[in-house]
Tab-separated table of C-alpha atoms in Angstrom:
chain	number	residue	atom	x	y	z
A	174	MET	CA	-39.950	-25.542	-6.080
A	175	ALA	CA	-43.315	-25.095	-4.491
A	176	THR	CA	-44.163	-21.423	-4.925
A	177	PRO	CA	-45.140	-19.756	-1.632
A	178	ASP	CA	-48.733	-18.609	-1.637
A	179	PRO	CA	-48.684	-14.947	-2.788
A	180	ARG	CA	-51.474	-14.353	-0.286
A	181	ASP	CA	-49.123	-15.227	2.528
A	182	HIS	CA	-48.898	-11.640	3.692
A	183	ASP	CA	-46.964	-12.570	6.831
A	184	VAL	CA	-43.974	-13.846	4.841
A	185	GLN	CA	-43.971	-10.948	2.412
A	186	ALA	CA	-44.394	-8.424	5.224
A	187	ARG	CA	-41.498	-10.032	7.091
A	188	LEU	CA	-39.236	-9.832	4.023
A	189	THR	CA	-40.204	-6.189	3.521
A	190	ARG	CA	-39.387	-5.409	7.145
A	191	TRP	CA	-36.026	-7.164	6.886
A	192	ARG	CA	-35.165	-5.217	3.762
A	193	THR	CA	-35.934	-1.985	5.612
A	194	ARG	CA	-33.712	-3.126	8.501
A	195	ALA	CA	-30.899	-4.023	6.097
A	196	ASP	CA	-31.091	-0.648	4.380
A	197	ALA	CA	-31.031	1.110	7.749
A	198	ALA	CA	-28.043	-0.948	8.921
A	199	LEU	CA	-26.147	-0.177	5.710
A	200	ALA	CA	-26.906	3.540	5.970
A	201	ALA	CA	-25.803	3.532	9.621
A	202	ALA	CA	-22.552	1.780	8.728
A	203	LEU	CA	-21.782	4.392	6.083
A	204	ASP	CA	-22.819	7.239	8.372
A	205	GLY	CA	-20.338	5.906	10.913
A	206	VAL	CA	-17.383	6.296	8.548
A	207	GLU	CA	-15.444	9.264	9.890
A	208	GLY	CA	-12.629	11.343	8.478
A	209	THR	CA	-13.104	10.049	4.944
A	210	GLU	CA	-12.389	12.094	1.836
A	211	PRO	CA	-15.836	13.319	0.675
A	212	ARG	CA	-15.602	11.979	-2.876
A	213	LEU	CA	-14.733	8.498	-1.625
A	214	LEU	CA	-17.627	8.495	0.842
A	215	ALA	CA	-20.003	9.670	-1.898
A	216	ALA	CA	-18.832	6.824	-4.120
A	217	MET	CA	-19.326	4.307	-1.303
A	218	ARG	CA	-22.869	5.542	-0.783
A	219	HIS	CA	-23.484	5.391	-4.546
A	220	ALA	CA	-22.360	1.765	-4.594
A	221	VAL	CA	-24.459	0.649	-1.620
A	222	LEU	CA	-27.587	2.764	-1.271
A	223	LEU	CA	-28.999	3.001	-4.807
A	224	GLY	CA	-31.132	-0.117	-4.658
A	225	GLY	CA	-30.464	-3.773	-5.387
A	226	LYS	CA	-32.293	-6.990	-4.546
A	227	ARG	CA	-30.706	-7.283	-1.071
A	228	MET	CA	-30.840	-11.058	-1.536
A	229	ARG	CA	-27.832	-11.693	0.689
A	230	PRO	CA	-28.981	-9.744	3.756
A	231	LEU	CA	-32.468	-11.216	3.353
A	232	LEU	CA	-30.959	-14.709	3.359
A	233	ALA	CA	-29.033	-13.890	6.536
A	234	TYR	CA	-32.213	-12.709	8.250
A	235	ALA	CA	-34.256	-15.664	6.951
A	236	ALA	CA	-31.701	-18.304	7.990
A	237	GLY	CA	-31.219	-16.717	11.392
A	238	HIS	CA	-34.982	-16.461	11.854
A	239	ALA	CA	-35.411	-20.150	11.017
A	240	CYS	CA	-32.834	-20.949	13.706
A	241	GLY	CA	-34.316	-18.666	16.358
A	242	ALA	CA	-32.087	-15.556	16.219
A	243	SER	CA	-33.444	-12.101	16.965
A	244	GLU	CA	-33.544	-9.482	14.240
A	245	GLU	CA	-31.139	-7.323	16.245
A	246	ALA	CA	-28.563	-10.119	16.268
A	247	LEU	CA	-28.803	-10.376	12.469
A	248	ASP	CA	-28.417	-6.698	11.547
A	249	ALA	CA	-24.607	-6.746	11.536
A	250	PRO	CA	-24.110	-9.951	9.515
A	251	ALA	CA	-26.806	-8.846	7.068
A	252	ALA	CA	-25.088	-5.496	6.501
A	253	ALA	CA	-21.612	-7.036	6.336
A	254	VAL	CA	-22.433	-9.563	3.624
A	255	GLU	CA	-24.125	-6.877	1.522
A	256	LEU	CA	-21.124	-4.558	1.864
A	257	VAL	CA	-18.893	-7.327	0.510
A	258	HIS	CA	-21.355	-7.902	-2.328
A	259	ALA	CA	-21.391	-4.172	-3.127
A	260	TYR	CA	-17.601	-4.048	-3.197
A	261	SER	CA	-17.518	-7.028	-5.547
A	262	LEU	CA	-19.903	-5.311	-7.967
A	263	VAL	CA	-17.820	-2.129	-8.014
A	264	HIS	CA	-14.705	-4.098	-8.929
A	265	ASP	CA	-16.575	-6.443	-11.293
A	266	ASP	CA	-17.758	-3.451	-13.336
A	267	LEU	CA	-14.235	-2.026	-13.800
A	268	PRO	CA	-12.734	-1.840	-17.307
A	269	ALA	CA	-10.196	-4.509	-16.330
A	270	MET	CA	-13.036	-6.894	-15.433
A	271	ASP	CA	-16.473	-6.755	-17.112
A	272	ASP	CA	-16.164	-3.114	-18.213
A	273	ASP	CA	-19.810	-2.204	-17.574
A	274	ALA	CA	-21.291	1.278	-17.484
A	275	LEU	CA	-24.660	0.450	-15.888
A	276	ARG	CA	-25.554	-1.078	-12.527
A	277	ARG	CA	-28.989	-1.002	-10.859
A	278	GLY	CA	-30.113	1.414	-13.545
A	279	GLN	CA	-27.409	3.917	-12.561
A	280	PRO	CA	-23.907	4.666	-13.863
A	281	THR	CA	-21.354	2.312	-12.357
A	282	VAL	CA	-18.964	3.801	-9.813
A	283	HIS	CA	-16.017	4.157	-12.191
A	284	VAL	CA	-18.310	5.980	-14.642
A	285	ALA	CA	-20.014	8.211	-12.059
A	286	PHE	CA	-16.691	9.035	-10.387
A	287	ASP	CA	-13.477	7.618	-11.878
A	288	GLU	CA	-11.586	4.348	-12.035
A	289	ALA	CA	-9.172	5.074	-9.189
A	290	THR	CA	-12.030	6.096	-6.905
A	291	ALA	CA	-13.899	2.908	-7.839
A	292	ILE	CA	-10.928	0.758	-6.823
A	293	LEU	CA	-10.655	2.565	-3.500
A	294	THR	CA	-14.417	2.336	-3.004
A	295	GLY	CA	-14.357	-1.435	-3.312
A	296	ASP	CA	-11.408	-1.671	-0.935
A	297	ALA	CA	-13.109	0.583	1.606
A	298	LEU	CA	-16.426	-1.294	1.465
A	299	GLN	CA	-14.689	-4.613	2.048
A	300	ALA	CA	-12.865	-3.212	5.085
A	301	LEU	CA	-16.097	-1.701	6.398
A	302	ALA	CA	-17.841	-5.081	6.158
A	303	PHE	CA	-15.372	-6.696	8.525
A	304	SER	CA	-15.452	-3.693	10.840
A	305	VAL	CA	-19.249	-3.966	11.112
A	306	LEU	CA	-18.996	-7.643	12.036
A	307	ALA	CA	-16.121	-7.127	14.465
A	308	GLN	CA	-18.030	-4.413	16.326
A	309	SER	CA	-21.298	-6.331	16.580
A	310	ALA	CA	-22.713	-7.232	19.997
A	311	LEU	CA	-22.729	-10.985	19.361
A	312	PRO	CA	-20.748	-13.375	21.600
A	313	ASP	CA	-17.038	-13.455	20.794
A	314	ALA	CA	-16.994	-17.025	19.472
A	315	ARG	CA	-19.825	-16.325	17.051
A	316	ARG	CA	-18.244	-13.074	15.873
A	317	VAL	CA	-14.945	-14.823	15.152
A	318	ALA	CA	-16.749	-17.634	13.326
A	319	MET	CA	-18.636	-15.116	11.200
A	320	LEU	CA	-15.478	-13.166	10.397
A	321	ALA	CA	-13.777	-16.383	9.284
A	322	GLU	CA	-16.787	-17.420	7.203
A	323	LEU	CA	-17.038	-14.094	5.392
A	324	ALA	CA	-13.286	-13.962	4.775
A	325	THR	CA	-13.252	-17.429	3.251
A	326	ALA	CA	-16.328	-16.792	1.109
A	327	SER	CA	-14.995	-13.534	-0.291
A	328	GLY	CA	-11.363	-14.553	-0.858
A	329	ALA	CA	-9.337	-16.829	-3.108
A	330	ALA	CA	-11.271	-19.903	-1.956
A	331	GLY	CA	-14.565	-18.168	-2.725
A	332	MET	CA	-15.730	-15.163	-4.681
A	333	CYS	CA	-12.326	-13.851	-5.825
A	334	GLY	CA	-11.257	-17.331	-6.857
A	335	GLY	CA	-14.458	-17.735	-8.825
A	336	GLN	CA	-13.880	-14.439	-10.602
A	337	ALA	CA	-10.378	-15.613	-11.519
A	338	PHE	CA	-11.815	-18.829	-12.970
A	339	ASP	CA	-14.348	-16.731	-14.895
A	340	LEU	CA	-11.627	-14.540	-16.394
A	341	ALA	CA	-9.635	-17.617	-17.376
A	342	ALA	CA	-12.694	-19.234	-19.003
A	343	THR	CA	-13.775	-16.150	-20.965
A	344	GLY	CA	-12.968	-16.643	-24.627
A	345	ALA	CA	-11.074	-19.853	-23.859
A	346	GLY	CA	-13.383	-22.099	-25.855
A	347	SER	CA	-14.832	-25.288	-24.353
A	348	ILE	CA	-15.564	-25.723	-20.664
A	349	THR	CA	-17.139	-28.729	-18.973
A	350	LEU	CA	-20.400	-28.485	-17.086
A	351	ASP	CA	-18.641	-29.556	-13.878
A	352	SER	CA	-16.086	-26.766	-14.329
A	353	LEU	CA	-18.799	-24.186	-14.995
A	354	GLU	CA	-20.707	-25.246	-11.891
A	355	ARG	CA	-17.520	-25.065	-9.814
A	356	LEU	CA	-16.774	-21.594	-11.197
A	357	HIS	CA	-20.176	-20.283	-10.155
A	358	ALA	CA	-20.209	-22.134	-6.842
A	359	LEU	CA	-17.296	-19.844	-6.003
A	360	LYS	CA	-18.059	-16.625	-7.877
A	361	THR	CA	-21.772	-16.383	-7.036
A	362	GLY	CA	-22.587	-19.227	-4.689
A	363	ALA	CA	-19.936	-18.674	-2.030
A	364	LEU	CA	-21.309	-15.330	-0.838
A	365	LEU	CA	-24.929	-16.510	-0.988
A	366	ARG	CA	-23.964	-19.558	1.065
A	367	ALA	CA	-22.057	-17.300	3.463
A	368	ALA	CA	-25.167	-15.166	3.965
A	369	VAL	CA	-27.116	-18.242	5.034
A	370	ARG	CA	-24.250	-19.461	7.206
A	371	LEU	CA	-23.891	-16.077	8.922
A	372	GLY	CA	-27.533	-16.209	9.952
A	373	ALA	CA	-27.119	-19.745	11.263
A	374	ILE	CA	-23.934	-18.870	13.150
A	375	ALA	CA	-25.557	-15.813	14.734
A	376	ALA	CA	-28.344	-18.081	15.970
A	377	GLY	CA	-26.013	-20.792	17.261
A	378	ALA	CA	-27.641	-23.411	15.016
A	379	ASP	CA	-26.724	-27.064	15.482
A	380	ALA	CA	-24.605	-29.007	12.987
A	381	ALA	CA	-27.506	-30.890	11.378
A	382	THR	CA	-29.455	-27.708	10.726
A	383	ARG	CA	-26.387	-26.016	9.286
A	384	ARG	CA	-25.821	-28.941	6.908
A	385	ALA	CA	-29.406	-28.710	5.675
A	386	LEU	CA	-29.062	-24.953	5.229
A	387	ASP	CA	-25.819	-25.488	3.297
A	388	ASP	CA	-27.643	-27.853	0.931
A	389	PHE	CA	-30.343	-25.221	0.417
A	390	ALA	CA	-27.783	-22.462	-0.129
A	391	ASP	CA	-25.739	-24.505	-2.617
A	392	ALA	CA	-28.822	-25.161	-4.754
A	393	LEU	CA	-29.945	-21.543	-4.468
A	394	GLY	CA	-26.526	-20.197	-5.485
A	395	LEU	CA	-26.429	-22.259	-8.657
A	396	ALA	CA	-30.065	-21.456	-9.447
A	397	PHE	CA	-29.390	-17.754	-8.956
A	398	GLN	CA	-26.544	-17.852	-11.496
A	399	ILE	CA	-28.468	-19.885	-14.072
A	400	ARG	CA	-31.325	-17.383	-13.819
A	401	ASP	CA	-28.806	-14.555	-14.274
A	402	ASP	CA	-27.475	-16.259	-17.402
A	403	LEU	CA	-30.982	-16.713	-18.795
A	404	LEU	CA	-31.929	-13.095	-18.087
A	405	ASP	CA	-28.826	-11.858	-19.919
A	406	VAL	CA	-30.159	-13.656	-23.011
A	407	GLU	CA	-33.885	-13.075	-22.635
A	408	SER	CA	-34.255	-9.657	-20.988
A	409	ASN	CA	-33.211	-6.085	-21.764
A	410	SER	CA	-31.038	-3.453	-20.130
A	411	ALA	CA	-33.973	-1.348	-18.906
A	412	THR	CA	-35.479	-4.279	-17.008
A	413	LEU	CA	-32.188	-5.658	-15.730
A	414	GLY	CA	-30.726	-2.312	-14.662
A	415	LYS	CA	-27.439	-3.436	-16.234
A	416	THR	CA	-26.268	-4.111	-19.749
A	417	ALA	CA	-28.046	-7.094	-21.303
A	418	GLY	CA	-26.387	-9.371	-23.833
A	419	LYS	CA	-22.861	-8.836	-22.520
A	420	ASP	CA	-22.213	-12.516	-21.802
A	421	ALA	CA	-22.407	-13.489	-25.464
A	422	ALA	CA	-20.626	-10.321	-26.591
A	423	GLN	CA	-17.700	-11.127	-24.278
A	424	ASP	CA	-17.784	-14.874	-25.004
A	425	LYS	CA	-18.478	-15.641	-21.346
A	426	ALA	CA	-18.905	-19.202	-20.112
A	427	THR	CA	-22.633	-19.466	-19.297
A	428	PHE	CA	-25.190	-22.212	-18.850
A	429	PRO	CA	-27.312	-21.256	-21.896
A	430	ALA	CA	-24.189	-21.155	-24.065
A	431	LEU	CA	-23.022	-24.545	-22.802
A	432	ILE	CA	-26.229	-26.578	-22.456
A	433	GLY	CA	-28.889	-24.419	-24.145
A	434	LEU	CA	-31.930	-22.506	-22.919
A	435	ASP	CA	-34.271	-25.481	-22.448
A	436	ALA	CA	-31.724	-27.498	-20.485
A	437	SER	CA	-30.927	-24.443	-18.344
A	438	ARG	CA	-34.612	-24.061	-17.474
A	439	ALA	CA	-34.822	-27.774	-16.673
A	440	ARG	CA	-31.805	-27.421	-14.385
A	441	LEU	CA	-33.607	-24.624	-12.556
A	442	ARG	CA	-36.582	-26.905	-11.931
A	443	THR	CA	-34.289	-29.592	-10.516
A	444	LEU	CA	-32.556	-27.093	-8.243
A	445	ALA	CA	-35.928	-25.834	-7.031
A	446	GLN	CA	-36.770	-29.334	-5.873
A	447	HIS	CA	-33.381	-29.611	-4.172
A	448	MET	CA	-34.150	-26.432	-2.222
A	449	ASP	CA	-37.510	-27.829	-1.124
A	450	ASP	CA	-35.904	-31.078	-0.014
A	451	ALA	CA	-33.175	-29.272	1.927
A	452	LEU	CA	-35.625	-27.045	3.795
A	453	ALA	CA	-37.630	-30.102	4.776
A	454	GLY	CA	-34.612	-31.067	6.877
A	455	CYS	CA	-34.597	-27.789	8.810
A	456	GLY	CA	-36.557	-26.959	11.881
A	457	GLY	CA	-38.156	-23.617	12.581
A	458	ASP	CA	-39.979	-21.297	10.227
A	459	THR	CA	-38.411	-21.764	6.777
A	460	ALA	CA	-41.184	-20.040	4.814
A	461	PRO	CA	-39.082	-16.883	4.255
A	462	LEU	CA	-36.199	-19.014	2.937
A	463	ALA	CA	-38.595	-20.801	0.590
A	464	ALA	CA	-39.901	-17.451	-0.633
A	465	LEU	CA	-36.361	-16.253	-1.333
A	466	GLY	CA	-35.595	-19.471	-3.190
A	467	SER	CA	-38.602	-18.903	-5.421
A	468	ARG	CA	-37.621	-15.278	-5.882
A	469	ALA	CA	-34.138	-16.286	-7.061
A	470	ILE	CA	-35.647	-18.526	-9.744
A	471	GLU	CA	-38.580	-16.390	-10.864
A	472	ARG	CA	-37.076	-12.881	-10.788
A	473	ASP	CA	-36.984	-10.694	-13.895
A	474	HIS	CA	-33.866	-8.718	-12.995
């Protein structure tokens, strides 16, 4: 993928501003939770506000921007998709799932609080995500479309289904490349694609633009997961902010384990070109999307 010029201060400044908006929208959503048991609210804030790449809200802003939406129209979908992502991480870290003690350089929710609180925290964050979308000021038809999109992407036909495939594949021996790609298209890719789609829906994008954005998002989702798999092998816990080397220790199905490190890197290069080609079919300013695509491939955590 053609790397955006690092001197392009306008793109980087825009991404920084969107991250600030996303953080503010998330904080406002949590501040608006009333009558909640204090320990639960503290755990929700721990799960959401202690950092993270904010890739999903940034994709929502970038896709909506490319299609002509205002930043105000994108605040709710950006916050909602990140709340679902945060809930998924809380549950993914549980002893019954990946059993991890470290997330974003901090103790995971079930470690910082307790397992029961972590389960409730994930449930509450998921509910809050849909509440944020439902209460947004967007036209009714667009709100309903976004609610349906996020529900599909986070449920059995998306992220939860992908996690189930991942659990079934762990320690099961051989898996085909097609099956591994399908697994991650659901587990990781579905919510990344939803972030892009939410931005496009908020903007009222036409069908052709949405198809091109889907092609971009599909390539980005797979690239994001391959990079994650490579980092688990090549990086360390301090850099990642989570436990490195767990994929091999748990006999997880990963791209490096299946096709090797060199082939995984080659696949990343192919996916980068696919992202470039897809964005060429979009109108509007796609430079922020291109920058996020490069970030997904080149990140070190």
